[in-house]
Coordinates of C-alpha atoms and ligand atoms in Angstrom, one line a residue:
M1 CA 0.0 0.0 0.0
R2 CA 1.3 3.5 -0.8
T3 CA 0.9 5.9 2.1
R4 CA 0.0 9.4 1.0
V5 CA 0.6 12.5 3.1
G6 CA -1.6 15.6 2.6
G7 CA -2.9 18.7 4.3
E8 CA -6.3 20.1 5.1
E9 CA -7.6 19.5 1.6
F10 CA -7.5 15.8 2.3
T11 CA -9.8 16.0 5.3
E12 CA -12.9 15.0 3.3
E13 CA -11.1 12.0 1.7
A14 CA -9.8 10.9 5.1
A15 CA -13.4 11.0 6.4
Q16 CA -14.5 8.9 3.5
L17 CA -11.8 6.4 4.2
I18 CA -12.9 6.1 7.8
S19 CA -16.6 5.6 6.6
K20 CA -15.3 2.8 4.4
G21 CA -13.6 1.0 7.2
E22 CA -10.1 2.2 6.6
I23 CA -7.7 3.7 9.1
V24 CA -6.0 7.1 8.7
A25 CA -3.5 9.1 10.8
F26 CA -4.4 12.6 11.8
P27 CA -2.9 15.4 13.9
T28 CA -4.1 16.3 17.4
E29 CA -2.7 19.0 19.7
T30 CA -1.0 16.3 21.8
V31 CA 0.4 13.7 19.4
Y32 CA -0.7 12.2 16.1
G33 CA -3.5 9.6 16.3
L34 CA -4.2 6.5 14.1
G35 CA -8.0 6.6 13.7
A36 CA -10.8 4.3 12.7
S37 CA -14.6 4.5 13.2
A38 CA -15.1 3.5 16.9
Y39 CA -18.2 1.5 15.8
D40 CA -16.5 -0.7 13.2
E41 CA -14.8 -3.7 14.7
R42 CA -13.0 -4.7 11.5
A43 CA -11.5 -1.2 11.1
V44 CA -10.5 -1.2 14.8
A45 CA -8.7 -4.5 14.3
K46 CA -6.6 -2.8 11.6
I47 CA -5.3 -0.3 14.1
F48 CA -4.0 -3.1 16.4
E49 CA -2.4 -4.8 13.3
A50 CA -0.7 -1.6 12.0
K51 CA 0.8 -0.7 15.4
G52 CA 1.6 -4.2 16.6
R53 CA -0.4 -3.3 19.7
P54 CA -1.3 -5.9 22.4
Q55 CA -5.1 -6.7 22.3
D56 CA -5.5 -5.9 26.0
N57 CA -4.6 -2.2 25.6
P58 CA -7.8 -0.2 25.0
L59 CA -8.2 2.8 22.6
I60 CA -9.4 6.3 23.3
V61 CA -12.5 7.5 21.4
H62 CA -12.3 11.0 20.0
I63 CA -15.4 13.1 19.6
A64 CA -15.9 16.6 18.2
D65 CA -18.1 18.0 21.0
T66 CA -20.1 17.1 24.0
D67 CA -23.2 16.5 21.8
M68 CA -21.5 13.2 20.8
L69 CA -21.1 12.0 24.4
D70 CA -24.3 10.0 24.5
K71 CA -23.1 7.8 21.7
V72 CA -19.9 6.9 23.5
A73 CA -20.7 7.0 27.3
A74 CA -23.5 5.2 29.1
E75 CA -23.7 8.0 31.6
V76 CA -21.9 11.2 32.3
P77 CA -21.6 12.0 36.0
E78 CA -21.6 15.6 37.2
G79 CA -17.8 15.7 37.8
A80 CA -17.1 14.5 34.2
R81 CA -19.4 17.1 32.8
K82 CA -17.5 19.8 34.7
L83 CA -14.2 18.5 33.3
F84 CA -15.4 18.6 29.7
E85 CA -16.8 22.1 30.3
K86 CA -13.5 23.4 31.7
F87 CA -10.8 21.5 29.7
S88 CA -12.4 20.5 26.4
P89 CA -11.6 20.7 23.7
G90 CA -8.1 20.0 24.9
P91 CA -5.5 17.5 26.1
L92 CA -7.7 15.5 28.5
T93 CA -9.2 12.0 28.3
V94 CA -12.0 11.1 30.7
I95 CA -12.8 7.4 31.5
L96 CA -16.5 6.7 31.7
K97 CA -18.9 3.7 31.5
K98 CA -19.1 2.8 27.9
A99 CA -22.2 3.0 25.8
P100 CA -23.5 -0.4 24.5
E101 CA -22.7 0.6 20.9
I102 CA -19.0 0.8 21.5
P103 CA -17.5 -2.6 20.8
F104 CA -15.4 -4.4 23.3
S105 CA -12.5 -4.5 20.8
V106 CA -12.2 -0.7 21.4
T107 CA -12.1 -1.0 25.2
A108 CA -10.1 -4.3 25.4
N109 CA -13.2 -5.9 27.1
L110 CA -13.5 -3.2 29.7
N111 CA -17.0 -1.8 30.5
T112 CA -15.3 1.7 30.5
V113 CA -14.1 3.8 27.6
G114 CA -11.6 6.7 27.3
I115 CA -13.2 9.8 25.7
R116 CA -11.4 12.9 24.4
I117 CA -12.4 16.0 22.6
P118 CA -9.2 17.2 20.8
S119 CA -8.7 20.9 20.0
H120 CA -6.7 20.6 16.8
P121 CA -8.9 22.0 14.1
M122 CA -8.0 19.2 11.6
A123 CA -8.9 16.5 14.2
R124 CA -12.3 18.2 14.8
A125 CA -13.0 18.7 11.1
L126 CA -12.2 15.0 10.5
I127 CA -14.5 13.8 13.3
K128 CA -17.3 16.1 12.1
A129 CA -16.9 15.0 8.4
A130 CA -16.8 11.3 9.4
G131 CA -19.8 11.8 11.6
V132 CA -18.7 9.2 14.1
G133 CA -16.5 8.9 17.2
I134 CA -13.0 8.0 16.1
A135 CA -11.0 5.4 18.1
A136 CA -7.4 6.3 18.0
P137 CA -4.2 5.4 19.8
S138 CA -1.0 7.4 19.1
A139 CA 0.1 6.7 15.6
N140 CA 3.4 5.1 16.4
T141 CA 4.5 1.5 16.3
S142 CA 3.7 -0.1 19.7
K143 CA 6.3 0.8 22.3
R144 CA 7.9 3.5 20.2
I145 CA 8.0 7.2 20.8
S146 CA 4.7 8.9 20.0
P147 CA 4.7 11.0 16.7
T148 CA 4.5 14.8 16.9
T149 CA 4.9 15.4 13.1
A150 CA 3.5 13.7 10.0
A151 CA 7.1 12.7 9.1
H152 CA 7.3 10.8 12.4
V153 CA 4.1 8.9 11.5
L154 CA 5.5 8.1 8.1
E155 CA 8.6 6.6 9.7
D156 CA 6.5 4.1 11.6
M157 CA 3.4 3.6 9.3
N158 CA 4.8 3.9 5.7
G159 CA 3.1 1.2 3.6
K160 CA 0.7 0.2 6.3
I161 CA -2.0 2.9 6.1
P162 CA -3.4 4.8 3.1
L163 CA -3.3 8.4 4.3
I164 CA -1.6 10.7 6.9
L165 CA -3.3 14.1 7.4
D166 CA -0.5 16.6 8.0
G167 CA -1.4 19.3 10.5
G168 CA 2.1 20.4 11.4
E169 CA 3.9 20.0 14.7
C170 CA 1.7 19.1 17.7
A171 CA 1.6 22.0 20.1
V172 CA 1.4 20.1 23.4
G173 CA 3.8 17.3 22.5
I174 CA 3.0 14.5 25.0
E175 CA -0.2 12.4 25.3
S176 CA -3.3 13.6 27.0
T177 CA -3.9 13.5 30.8
I178 CA -6.2 10.5 31.5
V179 CA -8.6 10.7 34.5
D180 CA -10.8 7.8 35.5
M181 CA -14.2 9.1 36.6
T182 CA -15.8 5.7 37.2
K183 CA -14.4 5.1 40.7
D184 CA -15.4 6.6 44.1
K185 CA -12.8 9.3 43.6
P186 CA -11.2 10.7 40.4
I187 CA -7.9 9.0 39.6
I188 CA -5.3 10.2 37.3
L189 CA -4.1 7.2 35.2
R190 CA -1.6 9.1 33.0
P191 CA -0.3 12.6 33.8
G192 CA -0.2 15.2 31.0
A193 CA -0.6 18.9 30.2
I194 CA -3.7 19.2 32.4
T195 CA -2.0 18.7 35.8
A196 CA -3.3 17.2 39.0
E197 CA -3.5 20.8 40.5
M198 CA -5.7 21.9 37.6
L199 CA -8.0 18.9 37.9
A200 CA -8.2 19.4 41.7
E201 CA -9.5 23.0 41.2
V202 CA -12.5 21.6 39.4
L203 CA -13.0 18.3 41.3
G204 CA -11.6 18.8 44.8
E205 CA -9.7 15.7 45.7
V206 CA -7.9 13.8 42.9
K207 CA -5.8 10.7 43.4
T208 CA -2.8 9.8 41.2
F209 CA -2.5 6.2 40.2
S210 CA 0.9 5.0 41.4
G211 CA 0.5 1.3 42.1
E212 CA 1.8 -1.6 40.1
V213 CA -0.5 -2.4 37.2
K214 CA -1.9 -5.9 37.7
V215 CA -5.4 -5.7 36.4
A216 CA -6.7 -3.6 33.5
E217 CA -6.6 -0.4 35.6
A218 CA -4.6 1.5 33.0
P219 CA -3.5 -1.3 30.7
G220 CA -1.1 0.8 28.6
M221 CA 0.9 1.5 31.7
K222 CA 2.3 -2.0 32.1
Y223 CA 4.1 -1.9 28.7
T224 CA 7.5 -0.3 28.0
H225 CA 6.8 2.9 26.2
Y226 CA 8.3 5.9 24.5
A227 CA 11.6 4.0 24.0
P228 CA 14.2 5.4 21.6
T229 CA 16.3 2.9 19.7
V230 CA 19.5 3.9 21.5
P231 CA 20.1 3.8 25.3
C232 CA 18.6 6.7 27.2
Y233 CA 19.6 8.2 30.6
L234 CA 18.3 11.0 32.7
A235 CA 20.8 13.5 34.2
A236 CA 20.0 14.9 37.6
T237 CA 22.6 17.6 37.2
A238 CA 24.6 19.3 34.4
E239 CA 27.8 17.9 36.0
A240 CA 26.4 14.3 35.7
A241 CA 25.6 14.9 32.0
S242 CA 29.1 16.3 31.4
R243 CA 30.7 13.4 33.0
F244 CA 28.7 10.9 30.9
V245 CA 29.5 12.6 27.6
S246 CA 33.2 12.9 28.5
E247 CA 33.3 9.1 28.6
N248 CA 30.8 8.6 25.7
A249 CA 31.8 11.1 23.0
E250 CA 29.0 10.1 20.6
A251 CA 26.2 10.7 23.1
V252 CA 23.9 13.7 22.9
V253 CA 22.6 15.9 25.7
I254 CA 18.9 16.9 25.3
A255 CA 17.9 19.7 27.8
R256 CA 16.6 23.2 28.3
D257 CA 19.0 26.1 27.7
G258 CA 19.7 26.8 31.3
F259 CA 20.9 23.2 31.8
L260 CA 22.7 23.0 28.4
E261 CA 24.8 26.1 29.2
K262 CA 26.4 24.3 32.1
V263 CA 27.1 21.2 30.1
S264 CA 30.4 20.6 28.3
A265 CA 29.5 18.4 25.4
K266 CA 29.9 18.6 21.7
N267 CA 26.5 17.3 20.9
K268 CA 23.6 19.2 22.4
V269 CA 19.9 19.6 21.5
S270 CA 17.8 22.4 23.0
L271 CA 14.4 22.0 24.4
G272 CA 13.8 25.7 24.7
N273 CA 13.5 27.5 28.0
T274 CA 10.2 26.4 29.6
A275 CA 8.5 23.3 30.9
E276 CA 6.0 23.7 28.0
S277 CA 8.7 23.9 25.4
M278 CA 10.3 20.8 26.9
E279 CA 7.0 19.0 26.7
A280 CA 6.5 20.1 23.1
K281 CA 10.0 19.2 21.8
I282 CA 11.0 16.1 23.8
Y283 CA 9.6 13.4 21.5
S284 CA 10.9 15.1 18.3
A285 CA 14.3 15.6 19.9
M286 CA 14.5 11.9 20.8
R287 CA 13.4 10.7 17.4
G288 CA 16.0 12.9 15.8
A289 CA 18.8 12.0 18.2
E290 CA 18.4 8.2 17.9
K291 CA 19.2 8.4 14.2
I292 CA 22.6 10.1 14.8
Y293 CA 23.9 9.4 18.3
C294 CA 24.8 6.3 20.2
A295 CA 23.1 7.4 23.5
I296 CA 20.8 10.0 24.8
V297 CA 21.2 11.9 28.0
A298 CA 18.1 14.0 28.9
E299 CA 17.7 16.5 31.6
L300 CA 15.7 15.0 34.6
P301 CA 12.5 17.1 34.9
S302 CA 11.2 18.1 38.4
D303 CA 8.1 16.7 40.1
K304 CA 6.2 19.9 39.6
G305 CA 3.3 20.6 37.2
V306 CA 3.9 19.8 33.5
E307 CA 7.5 18.8 34.2
A308 CA 6.2 15.9 36.3
S309 CA 4.3 14.7 33.2
V310 CA 7.4 14.9 31.0
K311 CA 9.3 13.0 33.8
N312 CA 6.6 10.3 33.7
R313 CA 7.4 9.6 30.0
L314 CA 11.2 10.0 30.3
M315 CA 11.4 7.5 33.2
K316 CA 9.9 5.0 30.8
S317 CA 12.1 6.0 27.9
S318 CA 15.2 5.5 30.1
G319 CA 14.0 2.6 32.1
G320 CA 14.5 4.8 35.2
K321 CA 18.3 5.1 34.7
I322 CA 19.3 8.3 36.4
L323 CA 22.8 9.8 36.4
Y324 CA 23.8 11.7 39.6
Ligands
TXA401 O1 -3.2 12.4 23.6 C1 -3.7 11.3 23.4 O2 -4.4 10.7 24.3 C2 -3.3 10.5 22.1 C3 -4.1 11.3 21.0 C4 -4.0 10.5 19.7 O3 -5.4 11.5 21.3 N1 -3.7 9.2 22.2 C5 -3.1 8.2 23.0 O4 -3.6 7.0 22.8 O5 -2.1 8.5 23.7 P1 -2.8 5.7 23.3 O6 -3.6 4.5 22.8 O7 -1.4 5.8 22.9 O8 -2.9 5.7 24.9 C6 -4.1 5.5 25.5 C7 -4.0 5.1 26.9 C8 -3.5 3.7 27.1 O9 -2.5 3.7 28.1 C9 -4.7 2.9 27.5 O10 -4.4 1.8 28.3 C10 -5.5 4.0 28.2 O11 -5.3 5.1 27.5 N2 -6.9 3.7 28.2 C11 -7.8 3.7 27.2 N3 -9.0 3.3 27.5 C12 -9.0 3.0 28.8 C13 -9.9 2.6 29.8 N4 -11.2 2.3 29.4 N5 -9.5 2.4 31.0 C14 -8.2 2.7 31.4 N6 -7.3 3.1 30.5 C15 -7.6 3.3 29.3
MG402 MG1 0.5 5.4 22.6

């Protein structure tokens, strides 16, 4: 199959492909998604096939607005409604009891479903044109780094899917925050740009899931994720990064400018100056670096706000290897 890449003018064609049971990649503000009609089991199976994704890892259903909620969720509790009002469209996924029409192949046999209203205009236009909820994981090969450009998607999906909608670089850069609203208390299953503090302002108390994943609590969390093809380490200090690169000349240091200034290394990649720029650039930096360098040393983010969400991903990329 030849994979075509095109802009906005391909939205209508992408929607038709989805109506015909095909899968297409599309931009969202977080990362690119690989979408199929959420109501078409055969199309959903193609997503798992193209990604090499384990069958027990459920998909998020993307909708254009809250009017579509009834066709995805069995019920929408007050707290969930408030979350959609405050943070949607945007980088938040809410877990609710699934509507009967959503097949179990989307939810990996769970009675719950992840629901997200993305803000990227091309994602919204695609969902509206297709007229259905779109089930979509990130558009990377399973376990790889999520794609934040159409070129990244092509690296992983060339020849496997008919079309990639190109909507430029993803502004947020890491996957959505996932909050489970089906339990006694809201639980954050995956941290993201919408932080625990922001959720707590709307919901009061919010728990963060931190236990070992045994059951299907947050199934994706039990798999290695976000892994570059070369070894990856986190540096707690600029000195630790300098020491590593002095012994490994072909390694690269990926960090924000304040950190990079203090590192003596010949290979450096900047993540800008802020937590948000770090979040936006980290995946692209890792995908670029793995092609050139023999190892990646990334700045260890703090445990505060958005940095904590980036740290969550980098701990997985590095297997928790921290240089002190
Ligand atoms: O930002 C995002 O969320 C991107 C874009 C494309 O929207 N999507 C994304 O999908 O990151 P994916 O499949 O790579 O990650 C979805 C995560 C997985 O860890 C999965 O286990 C979890 O969401 N998930 C989905 N449905 C769930 C459910 N019913 N209960 C618990 N976890 C769920
Ligand atoms: Mg993913």
